XYZ file of C-alpha atoms in Angstrom:
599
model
C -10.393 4.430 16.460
C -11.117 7.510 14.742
C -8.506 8.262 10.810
C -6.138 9.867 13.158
C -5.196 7.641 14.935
C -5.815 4.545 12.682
C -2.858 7.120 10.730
C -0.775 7.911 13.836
C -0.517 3.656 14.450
C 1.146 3.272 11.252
C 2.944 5.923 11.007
C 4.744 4.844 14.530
C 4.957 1.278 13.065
C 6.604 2.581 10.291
C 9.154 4.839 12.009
C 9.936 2.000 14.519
C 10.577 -0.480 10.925
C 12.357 1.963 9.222
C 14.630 2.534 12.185
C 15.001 -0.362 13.908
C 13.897 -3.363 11.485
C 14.904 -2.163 8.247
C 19.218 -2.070 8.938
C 19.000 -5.447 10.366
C 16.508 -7.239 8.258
C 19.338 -9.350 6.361
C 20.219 -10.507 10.387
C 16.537 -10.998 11.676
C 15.578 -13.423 8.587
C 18.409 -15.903 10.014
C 18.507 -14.760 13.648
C 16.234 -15.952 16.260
C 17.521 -13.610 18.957
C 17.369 -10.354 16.211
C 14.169 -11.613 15.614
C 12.692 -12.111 18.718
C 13.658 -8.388 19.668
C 12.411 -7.215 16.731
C 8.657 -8.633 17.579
C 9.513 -7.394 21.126
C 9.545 -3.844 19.605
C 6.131 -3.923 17.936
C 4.839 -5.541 21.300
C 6.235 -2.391 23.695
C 4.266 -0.316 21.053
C 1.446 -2.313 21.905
C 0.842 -3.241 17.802
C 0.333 -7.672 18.659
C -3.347 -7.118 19.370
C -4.553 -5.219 16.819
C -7.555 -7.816 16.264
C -8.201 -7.825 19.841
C -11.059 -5.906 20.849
C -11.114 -2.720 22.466
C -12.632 -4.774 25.695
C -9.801 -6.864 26.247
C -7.255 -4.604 25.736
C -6.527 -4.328 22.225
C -6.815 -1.718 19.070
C -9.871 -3.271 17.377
C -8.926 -1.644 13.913
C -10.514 -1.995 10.886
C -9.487 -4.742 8.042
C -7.999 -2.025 5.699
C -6.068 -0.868 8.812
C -5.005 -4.175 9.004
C -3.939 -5.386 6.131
C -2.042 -1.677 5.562
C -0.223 -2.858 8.920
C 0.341 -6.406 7.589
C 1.895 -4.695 3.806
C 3.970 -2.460 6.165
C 5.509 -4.825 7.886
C 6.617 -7.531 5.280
C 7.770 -4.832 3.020
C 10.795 -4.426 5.740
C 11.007 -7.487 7.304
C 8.762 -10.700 5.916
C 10.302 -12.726 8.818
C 9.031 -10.319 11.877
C 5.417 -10.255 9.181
C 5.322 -13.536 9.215
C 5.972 -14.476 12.900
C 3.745 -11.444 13.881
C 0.987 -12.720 12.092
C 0.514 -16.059 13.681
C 0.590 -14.395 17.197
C -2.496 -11.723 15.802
C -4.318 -14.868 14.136
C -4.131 -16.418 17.587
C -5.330 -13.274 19.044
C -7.812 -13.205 16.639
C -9.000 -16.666 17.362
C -9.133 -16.283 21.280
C -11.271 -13.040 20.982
C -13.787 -15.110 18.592
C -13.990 -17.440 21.713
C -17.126 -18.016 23.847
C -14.396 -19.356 26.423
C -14.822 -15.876 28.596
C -11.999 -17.881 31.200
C -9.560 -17.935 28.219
C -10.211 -14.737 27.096
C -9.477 -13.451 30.771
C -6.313 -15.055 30.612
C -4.949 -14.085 27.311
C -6.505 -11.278 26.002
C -5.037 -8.525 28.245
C -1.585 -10.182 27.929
C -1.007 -10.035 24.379
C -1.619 -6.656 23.010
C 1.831 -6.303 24.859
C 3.921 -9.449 24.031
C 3.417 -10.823 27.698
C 1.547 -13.858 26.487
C 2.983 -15.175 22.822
C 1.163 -17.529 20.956
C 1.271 -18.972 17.453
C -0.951 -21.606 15.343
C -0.729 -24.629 14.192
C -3.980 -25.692 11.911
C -2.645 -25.639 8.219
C -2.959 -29.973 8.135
C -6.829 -29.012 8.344
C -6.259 -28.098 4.683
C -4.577 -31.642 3.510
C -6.744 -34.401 2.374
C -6.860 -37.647 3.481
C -6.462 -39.088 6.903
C -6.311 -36.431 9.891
C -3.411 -35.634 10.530
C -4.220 -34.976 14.244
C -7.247 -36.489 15.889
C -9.114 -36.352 18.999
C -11.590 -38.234 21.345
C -13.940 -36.646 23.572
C -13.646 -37.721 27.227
C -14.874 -36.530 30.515
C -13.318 -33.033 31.046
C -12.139 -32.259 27.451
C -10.237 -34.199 24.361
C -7.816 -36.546 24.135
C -5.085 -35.825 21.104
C -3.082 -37.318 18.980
C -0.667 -37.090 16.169
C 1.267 -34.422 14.318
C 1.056 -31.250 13.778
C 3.679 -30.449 10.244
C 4.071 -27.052 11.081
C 4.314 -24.706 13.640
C 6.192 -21.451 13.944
C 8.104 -20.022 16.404
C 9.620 -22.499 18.724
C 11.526 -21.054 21.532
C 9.747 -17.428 20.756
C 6.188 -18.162 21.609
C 4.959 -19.832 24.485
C 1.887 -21.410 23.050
C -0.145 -22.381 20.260
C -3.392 -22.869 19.223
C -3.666 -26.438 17.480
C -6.306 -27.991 15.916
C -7.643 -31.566 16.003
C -10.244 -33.748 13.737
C -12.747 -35.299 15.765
C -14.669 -38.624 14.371
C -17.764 -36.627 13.753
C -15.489 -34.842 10.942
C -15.573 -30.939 13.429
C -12.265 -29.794 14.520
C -11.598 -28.637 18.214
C -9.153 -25.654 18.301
C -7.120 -25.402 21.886
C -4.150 -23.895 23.488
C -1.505 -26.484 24.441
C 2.545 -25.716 25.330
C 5.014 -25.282 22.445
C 7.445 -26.746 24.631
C 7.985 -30.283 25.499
C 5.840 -31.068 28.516
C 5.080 -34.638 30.096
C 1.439 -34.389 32.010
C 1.036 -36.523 34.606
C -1.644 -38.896 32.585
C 1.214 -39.398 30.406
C 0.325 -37.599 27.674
C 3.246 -35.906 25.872
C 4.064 -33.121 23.362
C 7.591 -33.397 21.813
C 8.731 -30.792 18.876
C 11.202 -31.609 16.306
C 14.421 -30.024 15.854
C 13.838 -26.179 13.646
C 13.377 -26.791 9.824
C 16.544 -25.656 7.730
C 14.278 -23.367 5.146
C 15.512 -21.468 2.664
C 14.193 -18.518 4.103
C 12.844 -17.118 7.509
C 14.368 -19.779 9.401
C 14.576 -17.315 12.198
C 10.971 -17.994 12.761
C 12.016 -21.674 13.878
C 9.283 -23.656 12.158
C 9.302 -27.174 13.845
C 6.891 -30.362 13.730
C 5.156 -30.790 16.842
C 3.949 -34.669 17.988
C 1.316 -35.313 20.660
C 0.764 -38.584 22.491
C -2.484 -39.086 24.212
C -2.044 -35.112 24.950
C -5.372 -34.343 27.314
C -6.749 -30.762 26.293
C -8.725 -29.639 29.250
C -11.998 -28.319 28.267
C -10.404 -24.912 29.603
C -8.118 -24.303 27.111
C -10.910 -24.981 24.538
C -10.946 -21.745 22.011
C -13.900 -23.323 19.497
C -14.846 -26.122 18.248
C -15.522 -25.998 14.082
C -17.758 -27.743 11.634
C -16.083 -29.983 8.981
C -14.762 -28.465 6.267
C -14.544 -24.666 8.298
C -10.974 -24.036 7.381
C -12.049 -24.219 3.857
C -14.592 -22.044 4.291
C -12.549 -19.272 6.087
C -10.241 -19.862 3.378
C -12.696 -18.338 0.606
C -13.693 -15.693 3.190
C -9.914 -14.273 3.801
C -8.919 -14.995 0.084
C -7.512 -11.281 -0.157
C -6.836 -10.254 3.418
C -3.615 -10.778 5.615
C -1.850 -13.119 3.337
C -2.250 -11.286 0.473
C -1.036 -8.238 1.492
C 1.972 -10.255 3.068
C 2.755 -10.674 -1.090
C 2.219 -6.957 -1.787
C 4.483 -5.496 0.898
C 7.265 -8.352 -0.184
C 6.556 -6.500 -3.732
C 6.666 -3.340 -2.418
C 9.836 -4.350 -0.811
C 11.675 -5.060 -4.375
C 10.171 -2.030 -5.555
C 12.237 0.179 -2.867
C 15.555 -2.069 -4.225
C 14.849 -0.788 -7.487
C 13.756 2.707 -6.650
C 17.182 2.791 -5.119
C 19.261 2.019 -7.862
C 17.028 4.317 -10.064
C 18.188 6.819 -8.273
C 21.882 6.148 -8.031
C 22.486 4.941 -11.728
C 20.781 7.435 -13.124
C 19.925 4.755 -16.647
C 17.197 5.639 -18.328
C 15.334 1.928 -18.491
C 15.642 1.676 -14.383
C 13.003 4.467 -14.494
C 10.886 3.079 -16.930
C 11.278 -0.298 -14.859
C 10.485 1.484 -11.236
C 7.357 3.414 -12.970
C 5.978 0.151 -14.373
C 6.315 -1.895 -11.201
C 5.085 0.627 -9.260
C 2.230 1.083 -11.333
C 1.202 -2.214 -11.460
C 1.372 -2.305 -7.680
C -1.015 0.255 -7.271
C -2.951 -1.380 -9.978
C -3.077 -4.530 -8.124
C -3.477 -3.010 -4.634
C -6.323 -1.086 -5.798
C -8.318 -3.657 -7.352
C -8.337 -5.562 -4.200
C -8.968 -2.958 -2.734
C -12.518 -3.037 -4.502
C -12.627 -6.647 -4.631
C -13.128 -6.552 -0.990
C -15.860 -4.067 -1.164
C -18.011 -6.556 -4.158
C -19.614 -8.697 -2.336
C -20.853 -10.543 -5.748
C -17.740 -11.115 -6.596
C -17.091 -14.734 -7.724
C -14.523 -16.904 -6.222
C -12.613 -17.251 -9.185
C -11.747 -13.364 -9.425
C -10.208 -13.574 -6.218
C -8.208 -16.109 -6.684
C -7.159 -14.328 -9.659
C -6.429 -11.230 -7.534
C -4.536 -13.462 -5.205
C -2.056 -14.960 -7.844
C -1.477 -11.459 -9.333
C 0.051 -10.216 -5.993
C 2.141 -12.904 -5.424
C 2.913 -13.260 -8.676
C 4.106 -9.129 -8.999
C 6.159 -10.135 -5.635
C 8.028 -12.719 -7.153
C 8.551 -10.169 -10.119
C 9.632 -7.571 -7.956
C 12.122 -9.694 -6.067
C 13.195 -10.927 -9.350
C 13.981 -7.200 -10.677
C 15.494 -6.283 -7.468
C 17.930 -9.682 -8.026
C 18.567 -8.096 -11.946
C 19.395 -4.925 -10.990
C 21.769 -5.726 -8.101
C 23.749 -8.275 -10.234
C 26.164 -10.391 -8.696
C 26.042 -9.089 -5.554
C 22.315 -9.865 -5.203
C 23.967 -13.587 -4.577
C 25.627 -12.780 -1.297
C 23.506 -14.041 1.637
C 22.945 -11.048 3.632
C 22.366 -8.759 0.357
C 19.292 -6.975 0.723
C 17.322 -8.104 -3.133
C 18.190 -11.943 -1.635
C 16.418 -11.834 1.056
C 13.028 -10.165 -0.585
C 13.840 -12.840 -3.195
C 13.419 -15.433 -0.546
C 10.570 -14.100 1.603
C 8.391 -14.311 -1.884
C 9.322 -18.064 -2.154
C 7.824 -17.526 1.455
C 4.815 -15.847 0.493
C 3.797 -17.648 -2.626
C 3.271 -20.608 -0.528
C 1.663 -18.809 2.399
C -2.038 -19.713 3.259
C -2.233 -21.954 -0.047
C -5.101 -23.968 -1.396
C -5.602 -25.884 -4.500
C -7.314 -23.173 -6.121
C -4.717 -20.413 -4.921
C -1.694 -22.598 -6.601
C -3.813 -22.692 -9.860
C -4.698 -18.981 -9.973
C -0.824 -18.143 -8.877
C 0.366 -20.343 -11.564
C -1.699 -18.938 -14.499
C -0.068 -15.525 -13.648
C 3.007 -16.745 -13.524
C 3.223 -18.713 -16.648
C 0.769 -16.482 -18.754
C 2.050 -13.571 -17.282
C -0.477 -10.857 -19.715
C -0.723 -6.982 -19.651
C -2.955 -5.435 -17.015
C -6.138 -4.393 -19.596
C -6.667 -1.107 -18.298
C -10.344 0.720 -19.136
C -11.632 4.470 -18.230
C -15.255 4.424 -17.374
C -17.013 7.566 -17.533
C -20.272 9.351 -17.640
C -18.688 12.699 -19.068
C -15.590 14.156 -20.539
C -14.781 17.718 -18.788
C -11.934 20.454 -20.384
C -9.671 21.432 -17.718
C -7.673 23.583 -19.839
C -8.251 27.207 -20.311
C -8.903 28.305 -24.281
C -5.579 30.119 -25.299
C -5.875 34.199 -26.338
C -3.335 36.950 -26.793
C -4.758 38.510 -23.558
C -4.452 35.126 -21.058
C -2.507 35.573 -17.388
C 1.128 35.834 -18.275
C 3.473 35.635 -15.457
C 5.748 38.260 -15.430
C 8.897 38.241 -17.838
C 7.123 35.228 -19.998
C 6.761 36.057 -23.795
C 3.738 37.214 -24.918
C 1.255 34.931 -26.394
C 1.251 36.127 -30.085
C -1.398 34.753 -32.762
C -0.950 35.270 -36.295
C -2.570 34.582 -39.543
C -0.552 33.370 -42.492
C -2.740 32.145 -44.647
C -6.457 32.910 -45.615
C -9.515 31.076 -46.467
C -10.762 33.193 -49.495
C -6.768 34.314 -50.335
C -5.065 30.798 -49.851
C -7.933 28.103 -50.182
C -6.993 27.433 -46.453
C -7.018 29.175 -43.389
C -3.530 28.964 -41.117
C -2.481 30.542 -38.332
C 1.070 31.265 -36.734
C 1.252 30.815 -32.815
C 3.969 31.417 -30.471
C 4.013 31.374 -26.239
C 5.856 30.224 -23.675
C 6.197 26.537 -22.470
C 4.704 27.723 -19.157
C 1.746 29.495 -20.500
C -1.755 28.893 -20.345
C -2.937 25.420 -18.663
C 0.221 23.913 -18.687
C 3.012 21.119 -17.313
C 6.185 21.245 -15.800
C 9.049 19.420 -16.656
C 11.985 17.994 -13.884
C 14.528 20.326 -17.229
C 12.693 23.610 -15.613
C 14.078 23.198 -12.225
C 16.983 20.789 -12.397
C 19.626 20.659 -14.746
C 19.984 16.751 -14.932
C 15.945 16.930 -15.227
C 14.206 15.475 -18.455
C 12.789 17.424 -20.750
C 9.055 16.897 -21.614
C 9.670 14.990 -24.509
C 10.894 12.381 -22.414
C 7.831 11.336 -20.549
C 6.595 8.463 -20.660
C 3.070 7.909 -22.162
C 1.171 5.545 -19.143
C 2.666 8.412 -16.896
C -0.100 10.844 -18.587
C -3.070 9.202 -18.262
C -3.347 8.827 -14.323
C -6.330 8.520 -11.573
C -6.879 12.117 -9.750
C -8.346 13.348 -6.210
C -9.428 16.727 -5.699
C -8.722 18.511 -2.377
C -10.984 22.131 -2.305
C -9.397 24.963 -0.330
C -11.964 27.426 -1.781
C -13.546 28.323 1.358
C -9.988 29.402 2.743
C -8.511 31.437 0.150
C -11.335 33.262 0.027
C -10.069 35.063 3.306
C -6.282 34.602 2.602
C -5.061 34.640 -0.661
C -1.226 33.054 0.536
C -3.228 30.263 2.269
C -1.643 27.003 1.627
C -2.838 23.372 1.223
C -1.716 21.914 4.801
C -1.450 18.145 6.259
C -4.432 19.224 8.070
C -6.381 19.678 5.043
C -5.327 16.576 3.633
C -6.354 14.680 6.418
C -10.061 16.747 6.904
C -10.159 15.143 3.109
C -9.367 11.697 4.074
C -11.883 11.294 6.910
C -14.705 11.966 4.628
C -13.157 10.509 1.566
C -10.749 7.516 2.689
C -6.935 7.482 2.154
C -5.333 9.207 -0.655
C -4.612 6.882 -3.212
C -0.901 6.341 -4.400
C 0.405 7.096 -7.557
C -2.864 9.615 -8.113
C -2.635 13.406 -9.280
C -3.598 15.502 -6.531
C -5.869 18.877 -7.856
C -5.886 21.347 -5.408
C -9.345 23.578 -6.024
C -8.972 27.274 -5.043
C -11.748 29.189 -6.669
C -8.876 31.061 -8.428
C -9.795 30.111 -11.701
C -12.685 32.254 -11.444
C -10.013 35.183 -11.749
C -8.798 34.113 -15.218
C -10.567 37.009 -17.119
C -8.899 39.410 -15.371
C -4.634 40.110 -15.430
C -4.287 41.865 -12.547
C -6.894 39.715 -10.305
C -5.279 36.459 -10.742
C -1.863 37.282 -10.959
C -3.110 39.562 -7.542
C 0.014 42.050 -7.178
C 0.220 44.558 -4.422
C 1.342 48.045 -4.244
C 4.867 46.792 -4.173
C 4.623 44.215 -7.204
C 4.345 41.542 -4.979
C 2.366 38.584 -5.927
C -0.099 36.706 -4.021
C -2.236 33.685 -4.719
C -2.760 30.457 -2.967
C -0.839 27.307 -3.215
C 0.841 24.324 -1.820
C 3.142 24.369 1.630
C 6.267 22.426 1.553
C 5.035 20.218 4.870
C 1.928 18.861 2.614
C 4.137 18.193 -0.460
C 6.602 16.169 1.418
C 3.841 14.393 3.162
C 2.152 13.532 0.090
C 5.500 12.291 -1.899
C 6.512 10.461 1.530
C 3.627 9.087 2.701
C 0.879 9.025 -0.198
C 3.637 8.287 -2.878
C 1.525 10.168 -5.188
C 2.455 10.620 -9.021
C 1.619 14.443 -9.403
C -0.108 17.826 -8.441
C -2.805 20.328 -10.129
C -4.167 23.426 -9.128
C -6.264 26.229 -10.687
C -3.839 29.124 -9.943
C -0.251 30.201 -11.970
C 1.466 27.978 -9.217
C 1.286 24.836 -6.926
C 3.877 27.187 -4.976
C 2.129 30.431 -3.868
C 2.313 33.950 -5.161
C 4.689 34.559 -2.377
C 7.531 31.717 -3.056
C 10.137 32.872 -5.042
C 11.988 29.910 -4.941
C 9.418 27.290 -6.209
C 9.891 24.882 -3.709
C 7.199 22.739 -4.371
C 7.696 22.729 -8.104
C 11.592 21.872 -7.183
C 10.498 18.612 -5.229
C 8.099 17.735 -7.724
C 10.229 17.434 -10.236
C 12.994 15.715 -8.902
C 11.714 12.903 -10.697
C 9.411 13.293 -13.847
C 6.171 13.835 -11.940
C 3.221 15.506 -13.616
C 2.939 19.601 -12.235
C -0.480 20.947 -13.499
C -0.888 24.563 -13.402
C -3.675 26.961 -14.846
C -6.485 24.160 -14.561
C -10.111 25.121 -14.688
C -13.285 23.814 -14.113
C -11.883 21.878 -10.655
C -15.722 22.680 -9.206
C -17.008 19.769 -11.397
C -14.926 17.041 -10.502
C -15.800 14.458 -7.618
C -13.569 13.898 -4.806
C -11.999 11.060 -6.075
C -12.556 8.539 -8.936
C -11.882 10.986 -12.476
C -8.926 9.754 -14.592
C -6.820 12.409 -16.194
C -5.534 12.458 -19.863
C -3.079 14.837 -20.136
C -2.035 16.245 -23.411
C 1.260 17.527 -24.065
C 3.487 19.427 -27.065
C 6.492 16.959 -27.402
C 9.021 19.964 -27.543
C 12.628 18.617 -27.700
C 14.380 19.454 -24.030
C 11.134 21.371 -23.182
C 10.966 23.066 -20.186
C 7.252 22.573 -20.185
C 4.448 22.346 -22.372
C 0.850 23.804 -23.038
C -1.186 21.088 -22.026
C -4.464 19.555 -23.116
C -5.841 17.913 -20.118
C -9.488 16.002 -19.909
C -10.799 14.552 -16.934
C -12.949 11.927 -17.191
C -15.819 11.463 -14.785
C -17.277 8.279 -13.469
């Protein structure tokens, strides 16, 4: 699948979560029925085989596809997440299988829901004696004992389980998860549903096999000793852990929410630190999964810090809701729960330890620039700059002289929107801070750079589209949240000359390229990033009188760059922004110092 439609797939997966999951989350963690037509959903939009291959009827995507689908779906529902993902690890398994008969049979069935099957293998991880062992005999295996845990009773039809044999390998096979007598006798029996604390709508039952024959036909694989523990340090920071970042994510939105109605001061501060972090965390296993000489014990670490930021999360979402955060169907208990859930989730030895650590030595993320070279991005500041029209002239005075004085002072005076500058939320919005109420950490933030020099050469109103931004994803990858987006025009060439940049026409109108409203919406929607640049007077055009862009910008305190130069040097992605601003009480804006760092 080519970026578009690896981007169209979750962008349907989210609308279909946001509009039919979301409102009835609360209902779907308790209800089996709510839940089951929940997973029916994502299976009419064909999203249960996304690990099938193409072949056999699935989506094939890519890991980071994946585990963006996995995030997505636990941060509105960690039941339907969690159900979901036993079915597309038993996908998974089956299209791993030499067993071309079983593949026939399952493979084209489950992309769809028609077939449902879970697992049941997590005893492979427990010491001691097997839990479940088998004998070969003519025609397959003979099994028995019990399997702790297996998910989805009465939902899925199936499930893969897995049994020791004496030589120490494991044979992994599809048998009923219903109570069926065969007519050697054998029998599987299931327990009554767990009563968990959370999820119980998955109905997690214990499943018991007596002398249970497992035809060689319903064979997946057969493992060597000790694979699970293997696969273990191989999917370290894959599904799972991005189960624990969209269960974060999930108490991020809580708070977010009550940011936005409570309008306190410290709820900010809260929502841009946990959001932060996420992206802190989300990007570093991001990379993690790219080093392949990473050690072990870094992922681990990596591991523990996502579930240990979705236990914080929940936790804040709990604080902020107060005491109704208690009732059972409130929406901050029920992410509160699911990262009980998702702590213990795929857990080894090492996992507890790392999780643990975080947890009880909780210590700031140490955050380092590295960089090859330091780049100005501001323009130098004369009496003759660009002034847009009805701003005060930039005036420069001397007051005191070297061979008068002993000293040599000037007097200064300009607008708070002259020169390379930033934009406050007080500029556009009433209720707005001023820019002496930012935040520190929120100016000193990772930036992409999107070049539409080619197309303003032609068109001077052209604005930055979706389009564009996707053209930059497919060479570049996806934009990266909570990043400043600079948008590169090839104005800044003009900045010598008033009339050129500023670029009147006969009737005083001006034009010069910017940003259209589609793209910023997209970008605060779907990118979530934290700001924008550009190297004209305006991330709205010449031609928008009513600032649009600027106006959604700044409904929160995002960063609004305007004036920037030297865009042509930076890289795609990867520089890091330190932004430099005059503290003016209740400023509408500031001057701005701002130095990108290269890698």
């Amino acid at each position: 699948m080519n970026m578009n439609q690896l981007y169209t797939l979750l962008e349907q997966t989210k609308s279909y979560l946001i509009n039919s999951v979301a409102p009835n989350a609360a209902v779907i963690d308790y209800d089996s029925e709510a839940l089951q037509k929940a997973l029916n959903g994502l299976a009419e939009l064909g999203l249960l085989g996304l690990r099938i291959t193409q072949e056999w009827g699935g989506l094939e995507v890519n890991q980071q596809t994946f585990d963006d689908y996995q995030e997505l779906v636990a941060r509105y529902s960690g039941a339907l997440a969690f159900l979901q993902t036993q079915h597309q690890s038993a996908a998974a398994m089956i299209s791993q299988s030499e067993n071309i008969a079983l593949k026939q049979e399952y493979l084209p069935l489950m992309s769809q829901g028609k077939r449902l099957l879970g697992i049941g293998f997590s005893h492979l991880r427990r010491n001691g004696e097997p839990f479940v062992k088998a004998i070969p005999i003519t025609g397959g295996f003979l099994i028995e004992g019990k399997v702790p845990w297996v998910t989805g009773w009465k939902i899925f039809s199936e499930f893969i389980i897995a049994a020791t044999l004496p030589n120490g390998e494991a044979v992994f096979g599809v048998v009923p998860l219903v109570e069926t007598q065969q007519e050697n006798q054998g029998l599987i029996s299931f327990a009554e549903p767990m009563e968990l604390a959370a999820m119980t709508a998955t109905n997690t039952v214990a499943a018991n096999l007596q002398q249970w024959f497992l035809a060689r036909e319903k064979v997946v694989f057969i493992k060597p000793k000790d694979w699970i523990h293997d696969n273990d340090k191989k999917s370290i920071l894959k599904q799972t852990t991005f189960l624990a970042l969209g269960c974060a994510l999930a108490g991020i939105d809580i708070v977010e929410a009550a940011n936005k109605t409570k309008s306190l001061p410290f709820l900010e501060e809260s929502f841009q630190d946990l959001y932060s972090e996420f992206n802190d965390c989300r990007q570093a296993i991001r990379e993690a999964q790219e080093d392949v000489n990473l050690a072990l014990v870094e992922k681990h670490k990596l591991r523990g810090w996502a579930i240990a930021l979705a236990v914080r999360c929940a936790h804040a979402a709990i604080t902020i809701s107060s005491g109704a955060a208690n009732l059972k169907f409130h929406p901050a208990q029920r992410v509160y729960r699911e990262a009980l859930v998702f702590t213990v989730s795929g857990q080894t030895q090492a996992i507890k330890e790392a999780t643990l650590q975080r947890l009880t030595n909780p210590k700031p993320n140490q955050k380092t620039i590295k960089y090859s070279q330091v780049i100005h991005l501001s323009h130098i500041i004369d009496s003759n700059i660009p002034q847009w029209p009805g701003d005060p002239t930039v005036e420069l005075q001397t007051v005191a002289e070297l061979a008068k004085d002993g000293y040599y002072l000037r007097r200064f005076s300009l607008g708070e929107h002259s020169a390379t500058h930033i934009n406050s939320p007080l500029s556009f919005h009433s209720s707005g801070i001023g820019i002496d109420g930012y935040l520190a950490s929120s100016l000193v933030k990772d930036a992409v750079v999107i070049d539409i020099s080619n197309q303003a050469i032609t068109n001077p109103d052209y604005l930055l589209s979706i389009t564009d931004i996707w053209n930059w994803e497919q060479q570049n990858g996806k934009l990266p949240a909570d990043s400043i987006v600079l948008v590169y025009t090839g104005w800044q060439e003009k900045w010598l000359d008033n009339k050129q940049f500023l670029n009147p026409d006969s009737s005083g109108k001006i034009h010069f390229p910017g940003i259209s409203k589609e793209a910023v919406l997209f970008l605060l929607k779907e990118r979530r990033i934290s700001g924008l640049g550009i190297d004209t007077h305006g991330v709205d055009s010449g031609q928008d009188t009513t600032f649009t862009v600027n106006s959604l910008m700044l409904e929160k305190p995002r960063i609004v760059l305007e004036n920037l130069t030297n865009l042509e040097q930076l890289p795609a992605r990867g520089t890091t922004l330190i932004i430099g601003v005059l503290r003016l009480k209740d400023g509408s804006g500031s001057p701005a110092a701002v130095l990108a760092f290269l890698p």
